[in-house]
Short mmCIF file of C-alpha atoms in Angstrom, two decimals:
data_model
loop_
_atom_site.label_atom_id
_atom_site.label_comp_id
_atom_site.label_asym_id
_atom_site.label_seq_id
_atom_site.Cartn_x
_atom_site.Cartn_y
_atom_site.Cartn_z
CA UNK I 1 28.82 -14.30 -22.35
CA UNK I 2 27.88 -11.81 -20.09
CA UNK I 3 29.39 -8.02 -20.42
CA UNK I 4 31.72 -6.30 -17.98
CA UNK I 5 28.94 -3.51 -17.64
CA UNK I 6 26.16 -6.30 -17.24
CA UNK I 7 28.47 -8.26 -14.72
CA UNK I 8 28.96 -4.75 -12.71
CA UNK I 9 25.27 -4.42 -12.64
CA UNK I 10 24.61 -8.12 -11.50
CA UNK I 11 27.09 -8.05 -9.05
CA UNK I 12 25.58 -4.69 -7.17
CA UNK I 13 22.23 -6.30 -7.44
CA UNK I 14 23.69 -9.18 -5.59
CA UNK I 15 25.33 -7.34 -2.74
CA UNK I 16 22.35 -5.21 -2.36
CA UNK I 17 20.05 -8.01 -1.50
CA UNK I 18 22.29 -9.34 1.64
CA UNK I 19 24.61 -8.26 3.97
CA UNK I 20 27.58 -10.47 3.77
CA UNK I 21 28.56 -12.47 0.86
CA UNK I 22 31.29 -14.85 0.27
CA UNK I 23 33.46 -14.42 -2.91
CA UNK I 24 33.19 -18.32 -3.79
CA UNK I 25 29.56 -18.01 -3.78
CA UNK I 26 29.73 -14.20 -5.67
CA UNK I 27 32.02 -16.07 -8.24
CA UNK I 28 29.38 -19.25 -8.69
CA UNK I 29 26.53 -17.10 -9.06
CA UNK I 30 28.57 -14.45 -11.91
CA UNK I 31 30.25 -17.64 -13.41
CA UNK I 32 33.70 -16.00 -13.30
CA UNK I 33 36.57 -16.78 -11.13
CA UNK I 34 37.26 -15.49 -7.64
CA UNK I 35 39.99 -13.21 -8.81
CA UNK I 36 37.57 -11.39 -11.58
CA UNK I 37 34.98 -10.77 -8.66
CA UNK I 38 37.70 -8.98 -6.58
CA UNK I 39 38.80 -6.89 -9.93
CA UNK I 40 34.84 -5.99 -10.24
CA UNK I 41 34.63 -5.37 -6.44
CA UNK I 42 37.76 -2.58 -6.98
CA UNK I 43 35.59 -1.15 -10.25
CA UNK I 44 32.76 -0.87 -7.97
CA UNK I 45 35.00 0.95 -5.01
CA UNK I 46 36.23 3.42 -7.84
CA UNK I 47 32.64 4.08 -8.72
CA UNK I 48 32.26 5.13 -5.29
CA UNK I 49 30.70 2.03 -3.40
CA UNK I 50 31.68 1.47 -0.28
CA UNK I 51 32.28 -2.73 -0.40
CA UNK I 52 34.19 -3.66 2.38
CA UNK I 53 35.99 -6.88 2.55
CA UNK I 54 34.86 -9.85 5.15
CA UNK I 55 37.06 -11.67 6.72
CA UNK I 56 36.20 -15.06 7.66
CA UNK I 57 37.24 -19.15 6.12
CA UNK I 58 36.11 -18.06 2.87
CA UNK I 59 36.58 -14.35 2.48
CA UNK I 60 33.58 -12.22 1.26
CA UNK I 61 32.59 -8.50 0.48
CA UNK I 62 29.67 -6.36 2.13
CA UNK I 63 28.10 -3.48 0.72
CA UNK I 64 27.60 -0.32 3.42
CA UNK I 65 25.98 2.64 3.17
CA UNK I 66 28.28 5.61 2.72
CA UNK I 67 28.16 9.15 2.94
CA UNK I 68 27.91 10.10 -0.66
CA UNK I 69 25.20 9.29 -2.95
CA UNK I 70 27.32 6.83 -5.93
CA UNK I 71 26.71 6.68 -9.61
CA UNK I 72 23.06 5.24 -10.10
CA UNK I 73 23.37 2.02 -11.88
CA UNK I 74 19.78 0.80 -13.59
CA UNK I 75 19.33 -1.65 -15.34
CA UNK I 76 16.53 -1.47 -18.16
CA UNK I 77 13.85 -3.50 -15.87
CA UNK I 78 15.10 -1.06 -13.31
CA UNK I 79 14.85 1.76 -15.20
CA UNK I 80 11.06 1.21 -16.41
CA UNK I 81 10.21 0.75 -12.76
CA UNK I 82 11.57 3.86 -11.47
CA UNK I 83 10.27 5.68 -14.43
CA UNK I 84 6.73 4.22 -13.88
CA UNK I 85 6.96 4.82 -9.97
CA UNK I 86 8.13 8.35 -10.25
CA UNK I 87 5.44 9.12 -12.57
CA UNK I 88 2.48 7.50 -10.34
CA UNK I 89 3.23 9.06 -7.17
CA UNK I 90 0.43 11.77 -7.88
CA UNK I 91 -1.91 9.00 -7.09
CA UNK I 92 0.25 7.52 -3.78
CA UNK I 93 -1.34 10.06 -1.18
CA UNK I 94 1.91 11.77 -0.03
CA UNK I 95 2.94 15.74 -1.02
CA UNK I 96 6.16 14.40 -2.95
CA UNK I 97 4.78 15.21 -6.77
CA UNK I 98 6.97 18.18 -7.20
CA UNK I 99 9.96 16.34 -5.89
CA UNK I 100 9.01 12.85 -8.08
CA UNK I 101 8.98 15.11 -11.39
CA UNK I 102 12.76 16.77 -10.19
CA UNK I 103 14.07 13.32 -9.40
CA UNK I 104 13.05 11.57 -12.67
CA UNK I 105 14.64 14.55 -14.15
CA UNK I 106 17.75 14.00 -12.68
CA UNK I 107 17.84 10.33 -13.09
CA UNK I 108 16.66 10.69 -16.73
CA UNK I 109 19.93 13.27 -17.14
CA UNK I 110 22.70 10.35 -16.34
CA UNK I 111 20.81 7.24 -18.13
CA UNK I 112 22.68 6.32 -21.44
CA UNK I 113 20.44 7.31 -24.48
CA UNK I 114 19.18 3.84 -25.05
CA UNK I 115 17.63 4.10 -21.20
CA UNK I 116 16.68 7.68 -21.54
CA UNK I 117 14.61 6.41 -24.78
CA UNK I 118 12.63 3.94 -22.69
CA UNK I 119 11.81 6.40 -20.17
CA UNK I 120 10.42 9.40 -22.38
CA UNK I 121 8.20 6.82 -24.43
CA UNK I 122 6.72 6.68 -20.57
CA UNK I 123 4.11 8.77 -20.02
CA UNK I 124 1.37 7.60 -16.95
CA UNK I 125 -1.40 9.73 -15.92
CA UNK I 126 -3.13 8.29 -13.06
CA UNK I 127 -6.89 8.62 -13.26
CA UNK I 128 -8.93 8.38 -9.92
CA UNK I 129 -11.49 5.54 -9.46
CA UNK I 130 -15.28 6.92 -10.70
CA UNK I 131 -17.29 8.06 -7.23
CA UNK I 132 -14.20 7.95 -5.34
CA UNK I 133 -13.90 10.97 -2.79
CA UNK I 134 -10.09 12.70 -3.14
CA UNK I 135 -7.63 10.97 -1.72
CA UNK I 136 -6.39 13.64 1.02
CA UNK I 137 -2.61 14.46 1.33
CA UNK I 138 0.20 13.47 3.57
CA UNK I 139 2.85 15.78 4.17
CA UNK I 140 6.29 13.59 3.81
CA UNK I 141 7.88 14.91 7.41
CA UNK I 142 4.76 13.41 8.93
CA UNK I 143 5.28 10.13 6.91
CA UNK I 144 9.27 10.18 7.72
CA UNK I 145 8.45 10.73 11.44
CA UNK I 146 5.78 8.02 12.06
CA UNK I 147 7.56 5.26 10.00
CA UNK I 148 10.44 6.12 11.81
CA UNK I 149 8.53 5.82 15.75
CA UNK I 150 7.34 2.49 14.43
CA UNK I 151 10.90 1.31 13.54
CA UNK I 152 12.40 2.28 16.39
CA UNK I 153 9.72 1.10 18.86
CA UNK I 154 9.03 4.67 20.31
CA UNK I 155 5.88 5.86 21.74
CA UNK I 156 4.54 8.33 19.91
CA UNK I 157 2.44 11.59 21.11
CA UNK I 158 0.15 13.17 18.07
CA UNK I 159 -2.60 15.04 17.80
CA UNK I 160 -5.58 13.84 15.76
CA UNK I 161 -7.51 16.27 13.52
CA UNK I 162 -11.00 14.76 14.47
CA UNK I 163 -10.29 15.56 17.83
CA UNK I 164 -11.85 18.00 20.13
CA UNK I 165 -9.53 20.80 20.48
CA UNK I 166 -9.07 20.55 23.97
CA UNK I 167 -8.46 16.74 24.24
CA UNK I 168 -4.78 15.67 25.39
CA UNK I 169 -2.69 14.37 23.12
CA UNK I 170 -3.18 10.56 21.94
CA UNK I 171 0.01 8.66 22.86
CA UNK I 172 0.20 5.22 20.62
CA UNK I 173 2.92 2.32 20.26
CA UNK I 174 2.90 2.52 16.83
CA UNK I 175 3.22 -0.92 14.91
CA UNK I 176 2.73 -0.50 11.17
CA UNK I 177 2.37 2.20 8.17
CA UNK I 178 0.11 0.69 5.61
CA UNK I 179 -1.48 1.79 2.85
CA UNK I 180 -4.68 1.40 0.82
CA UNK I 181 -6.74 2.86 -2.39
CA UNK I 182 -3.67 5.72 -1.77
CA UNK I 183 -4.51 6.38 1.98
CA UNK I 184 -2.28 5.65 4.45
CA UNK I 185 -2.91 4.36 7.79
CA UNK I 186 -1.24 4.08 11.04
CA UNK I 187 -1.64 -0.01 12.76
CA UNK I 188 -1.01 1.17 16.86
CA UNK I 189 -1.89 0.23 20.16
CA UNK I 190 -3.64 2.86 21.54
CA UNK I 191 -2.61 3.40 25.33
CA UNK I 192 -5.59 5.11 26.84
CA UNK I 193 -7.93 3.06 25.01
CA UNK I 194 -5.52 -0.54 25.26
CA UNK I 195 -6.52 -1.86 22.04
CA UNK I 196 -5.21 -1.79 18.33
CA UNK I 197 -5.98 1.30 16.25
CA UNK I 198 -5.83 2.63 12.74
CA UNK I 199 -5.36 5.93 12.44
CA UNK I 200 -4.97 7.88 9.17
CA UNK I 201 -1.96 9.75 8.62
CA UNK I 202 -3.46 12.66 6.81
CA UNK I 203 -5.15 13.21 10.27
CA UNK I 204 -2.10 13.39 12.55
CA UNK I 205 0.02 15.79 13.45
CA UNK I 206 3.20 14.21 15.32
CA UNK I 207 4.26 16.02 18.62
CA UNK I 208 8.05 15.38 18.82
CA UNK I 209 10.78 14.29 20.66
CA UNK I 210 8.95 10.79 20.63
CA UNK I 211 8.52 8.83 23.99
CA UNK I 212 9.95 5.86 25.36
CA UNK I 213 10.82 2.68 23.67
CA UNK I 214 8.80 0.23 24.07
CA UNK I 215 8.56 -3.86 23.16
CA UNK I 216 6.57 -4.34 20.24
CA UNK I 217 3.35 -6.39 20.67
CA UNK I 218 1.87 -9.12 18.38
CA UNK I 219 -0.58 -8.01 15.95
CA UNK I 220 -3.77 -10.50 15.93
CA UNK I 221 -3.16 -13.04 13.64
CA UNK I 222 0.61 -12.09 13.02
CA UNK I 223 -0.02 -10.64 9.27
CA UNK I 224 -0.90 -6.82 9.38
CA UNK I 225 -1.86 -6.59 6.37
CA UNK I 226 -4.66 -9.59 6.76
CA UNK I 227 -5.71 -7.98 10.48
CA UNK I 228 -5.78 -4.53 8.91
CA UNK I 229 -8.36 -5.39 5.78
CA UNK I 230 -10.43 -7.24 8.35
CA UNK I 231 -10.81 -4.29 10.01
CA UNK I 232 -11.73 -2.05 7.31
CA UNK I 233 -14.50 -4.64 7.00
CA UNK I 234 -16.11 -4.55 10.01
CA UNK I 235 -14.41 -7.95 11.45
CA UNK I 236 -12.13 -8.20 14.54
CA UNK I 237 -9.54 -10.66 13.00
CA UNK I 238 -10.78 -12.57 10.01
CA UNK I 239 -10.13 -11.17 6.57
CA UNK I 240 -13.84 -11.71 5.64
CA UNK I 241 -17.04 -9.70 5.71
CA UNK I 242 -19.16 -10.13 8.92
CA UNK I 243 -22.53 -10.25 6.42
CA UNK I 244 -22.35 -12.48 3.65
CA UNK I 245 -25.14 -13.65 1.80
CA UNK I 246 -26.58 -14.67 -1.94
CA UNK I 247 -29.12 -13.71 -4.42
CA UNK I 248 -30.25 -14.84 -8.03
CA UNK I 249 -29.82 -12.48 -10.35
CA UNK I 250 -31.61 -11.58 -13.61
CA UNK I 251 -28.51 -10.59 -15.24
CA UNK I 252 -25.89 -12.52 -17.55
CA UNK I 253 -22.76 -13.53 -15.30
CA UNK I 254 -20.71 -11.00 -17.77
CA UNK I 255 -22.87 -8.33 -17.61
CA UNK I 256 -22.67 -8.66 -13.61
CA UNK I 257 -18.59 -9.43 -12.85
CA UNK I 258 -17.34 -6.50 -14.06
CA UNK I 259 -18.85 -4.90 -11.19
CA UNK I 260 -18.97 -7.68 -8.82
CA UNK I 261 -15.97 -6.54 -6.75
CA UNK I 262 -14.57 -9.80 -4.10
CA UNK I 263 -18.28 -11.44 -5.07
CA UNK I 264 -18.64 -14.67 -6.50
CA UNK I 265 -20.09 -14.76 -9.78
CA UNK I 266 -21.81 -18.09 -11.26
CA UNK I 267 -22.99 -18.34 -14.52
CA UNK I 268 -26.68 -19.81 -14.44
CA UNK I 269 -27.09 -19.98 -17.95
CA UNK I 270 -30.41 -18.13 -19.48
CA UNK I 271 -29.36 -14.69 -18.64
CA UNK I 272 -29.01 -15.42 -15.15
CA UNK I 273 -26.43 -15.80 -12.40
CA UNK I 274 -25.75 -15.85 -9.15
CA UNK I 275 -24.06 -13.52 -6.54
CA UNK I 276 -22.13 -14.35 -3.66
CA UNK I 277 -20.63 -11.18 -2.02
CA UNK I 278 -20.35 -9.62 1.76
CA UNK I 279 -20.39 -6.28 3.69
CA UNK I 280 -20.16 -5.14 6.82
CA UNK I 281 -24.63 -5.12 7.49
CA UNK I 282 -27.22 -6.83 5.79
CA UNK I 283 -28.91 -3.76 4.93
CA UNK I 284 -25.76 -2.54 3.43
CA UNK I 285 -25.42 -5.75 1.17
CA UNK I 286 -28.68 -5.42 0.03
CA UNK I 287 -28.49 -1.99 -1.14
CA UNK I 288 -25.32 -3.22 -2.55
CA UNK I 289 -26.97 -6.16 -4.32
CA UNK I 290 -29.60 -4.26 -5.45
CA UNK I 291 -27.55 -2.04 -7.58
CA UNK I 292 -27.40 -3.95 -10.27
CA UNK I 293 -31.15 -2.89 -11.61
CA UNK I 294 -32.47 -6.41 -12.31
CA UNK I 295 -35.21 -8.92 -10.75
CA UNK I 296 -33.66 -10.24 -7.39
CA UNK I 297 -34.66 -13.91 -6.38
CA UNK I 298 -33.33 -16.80 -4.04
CA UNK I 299 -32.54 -14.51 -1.53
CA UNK I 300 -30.17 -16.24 1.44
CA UNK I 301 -29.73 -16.54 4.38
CA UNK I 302 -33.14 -15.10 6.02
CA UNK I 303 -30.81 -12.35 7.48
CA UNK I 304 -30.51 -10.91 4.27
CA UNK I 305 -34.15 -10.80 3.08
CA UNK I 306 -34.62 -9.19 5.94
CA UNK I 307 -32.08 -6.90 5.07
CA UNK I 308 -34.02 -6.17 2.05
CA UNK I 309 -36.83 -5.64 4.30
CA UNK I 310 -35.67 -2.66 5.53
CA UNK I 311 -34.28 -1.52 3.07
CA UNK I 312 -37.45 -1.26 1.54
CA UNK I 313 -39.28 0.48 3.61
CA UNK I 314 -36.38 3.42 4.17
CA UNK I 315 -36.70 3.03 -0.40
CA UNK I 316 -40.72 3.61 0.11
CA UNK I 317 -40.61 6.53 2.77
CA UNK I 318 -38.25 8.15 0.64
CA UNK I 319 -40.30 7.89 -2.52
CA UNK I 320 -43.34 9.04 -0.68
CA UNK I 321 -40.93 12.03 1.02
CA UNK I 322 -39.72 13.16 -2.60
CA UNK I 323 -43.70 12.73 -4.10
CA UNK I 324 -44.69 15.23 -0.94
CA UNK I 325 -41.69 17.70 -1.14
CA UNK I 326 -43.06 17.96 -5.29
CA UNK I 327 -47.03 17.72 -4.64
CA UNK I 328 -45.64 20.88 -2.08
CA UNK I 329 -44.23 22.64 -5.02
CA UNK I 330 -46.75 22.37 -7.31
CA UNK I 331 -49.23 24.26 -4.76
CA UNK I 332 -46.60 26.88 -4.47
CA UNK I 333 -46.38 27.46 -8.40
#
């Protein structure tokens, strides 16, 4: 038996996740009867919701957007999310900390007292990765006006901080904001260069009013997310490193997956295992692989010993260049 407050809360949640629903169906999925939906639907009105009736065979109601912000209604799922999400933005990328800690303030103020418990036994500090450069800033306007070129399908003029100063203004059909490790990225067509870009958003400053519409183009491959991570790996279209090879390890398998990132691990047994893992050279998986500080054996493919190659020579100059700049020294002293 489900409370009225509960009911109120389910029924919100429902009209929030389409646009039109019928009352028979509303009624099925609360397990009441058609006339206790509409009573709920006037509670809801009174709360200051804007549900507006359907007409139609069957009736319905549809929730619009109105010009007041209603009563926030959470439940405790709800609550805990917005609590941890508020609390984590330090680590998002965009300039909104200051306004994150004022809105969980003012959320916390009209929770009940069994809500606002939940919340202050939250308390998230987000730690950066170890070796990971600082994630640089995005102001929210430039977030706000990007996201909004993309939705509308408006060609957008920025300029790009990398830039030299005296370079016109890039103009882009702009596709996609995504984000990753708390960057965040813009997926366009670049039309001077006619061909899909990322740019960083941290790097652009938006020159407004925004251009002409425009009709949106197919990303390669149809997922953006999939096209985007193949880029960031060196590959046109496939989600997978261009360079992928193996090696033996002298390492156990749990001493080694910890760190193995997307590798492979297998457990050899005897202290050993092997590593399957890509990047975007051979010379750059081999440095990779060789982190690990342990014998290195059954090298494949041939592409990647030779990867090792090279990499050991740059290893040996650089030894002999350090021995030098200290044989140097010692002469000086």
């Amino acid at each position: 038996m489900t409370t009225p407050t509960s009911r109120l809360l389910r029924l919100l949640s429902l009209l929030q996740t389409r646009r039109d629903w019928p009352g028979r169906v509303l009624a099925e999925r609360l397990e009441v009867s058609p006339r206790t939906v509409r009573r709920d639907v006037e509670h809801l009105r009174e709360m200051g919701y804007r549900v507006t009736a359907v007409k139609g065979p069957d009736g319905g109601y549809r929730l619009d957007a109105g010009s007041e912000l209603p009563p926030m209604l959470f439940d405790d799922e709800q609550a805990v999310a917005l609590a941890v999400a508020l609390q984590a933005t330090s680590a998002s990328g965009i300039g909104v900390d200051e306004a994150a800690v004022r809105a969980l303030a003012t959320v916390r103020q009209v929770m009940p007292a069994r809500l606002r418990h939940r919340i202050d036994s939250l308390d998230v500090t987000p730690v950066p990765t170890p070796g990971s450069a600082a994630v640089p800033t995005v102001a929210p306007d430039v977030l706000v006006t990007v996201s909004a070129a993309a939705r509308r399908h408006e060609v957008l003029a920025f300029d790009y901080a990398s830039d030299a100063p005296d370079r016109p203004a890039r103009r882009v059909e702009p596709h996609h904001v995504v984000t990753s490790s708390g960057r965040w990225y813009l997926l366009a067509w670049d039309v001077g260069a006619d061909e899909w870009r990322t740019f960083r958003l941290d790097r652009i400053s938006p020159r407004t009013p925004t251009g002409r519409r425009f009709a949106p183009r197919e990303v390669p491959g149809e997922d953006v997310a999939e096209y985007v991570a193949a880029r960031f790996k060196g590959a046109d279209r496939s989600n997978a490193w261009p360079c992928v090879g193996a090696v033996t390890l002298d390492l156990a398998a749990g001493e080694v997956a910890p760190f193995a990132g997307d590798g492979v691990v297998a457990d050899l047994g005897d202290g050993r295992c092997r590593l399957s893992a890509g990047s975007w050279s051979w010379v750059a998986l081999a440095a990779s692989l060789g982190r690990f500080d342990a014998e290195i054996t059954d090298v494949e493919p041939a592409e990647l010993a030779a990867g090792f190659g090279v990499l050991a020579e740059r290893c040996s100059r650089a030894a002999e260049d350090g021995l030098t700049g200290e044989r140097r020294q010692r002469r000086r002293g």
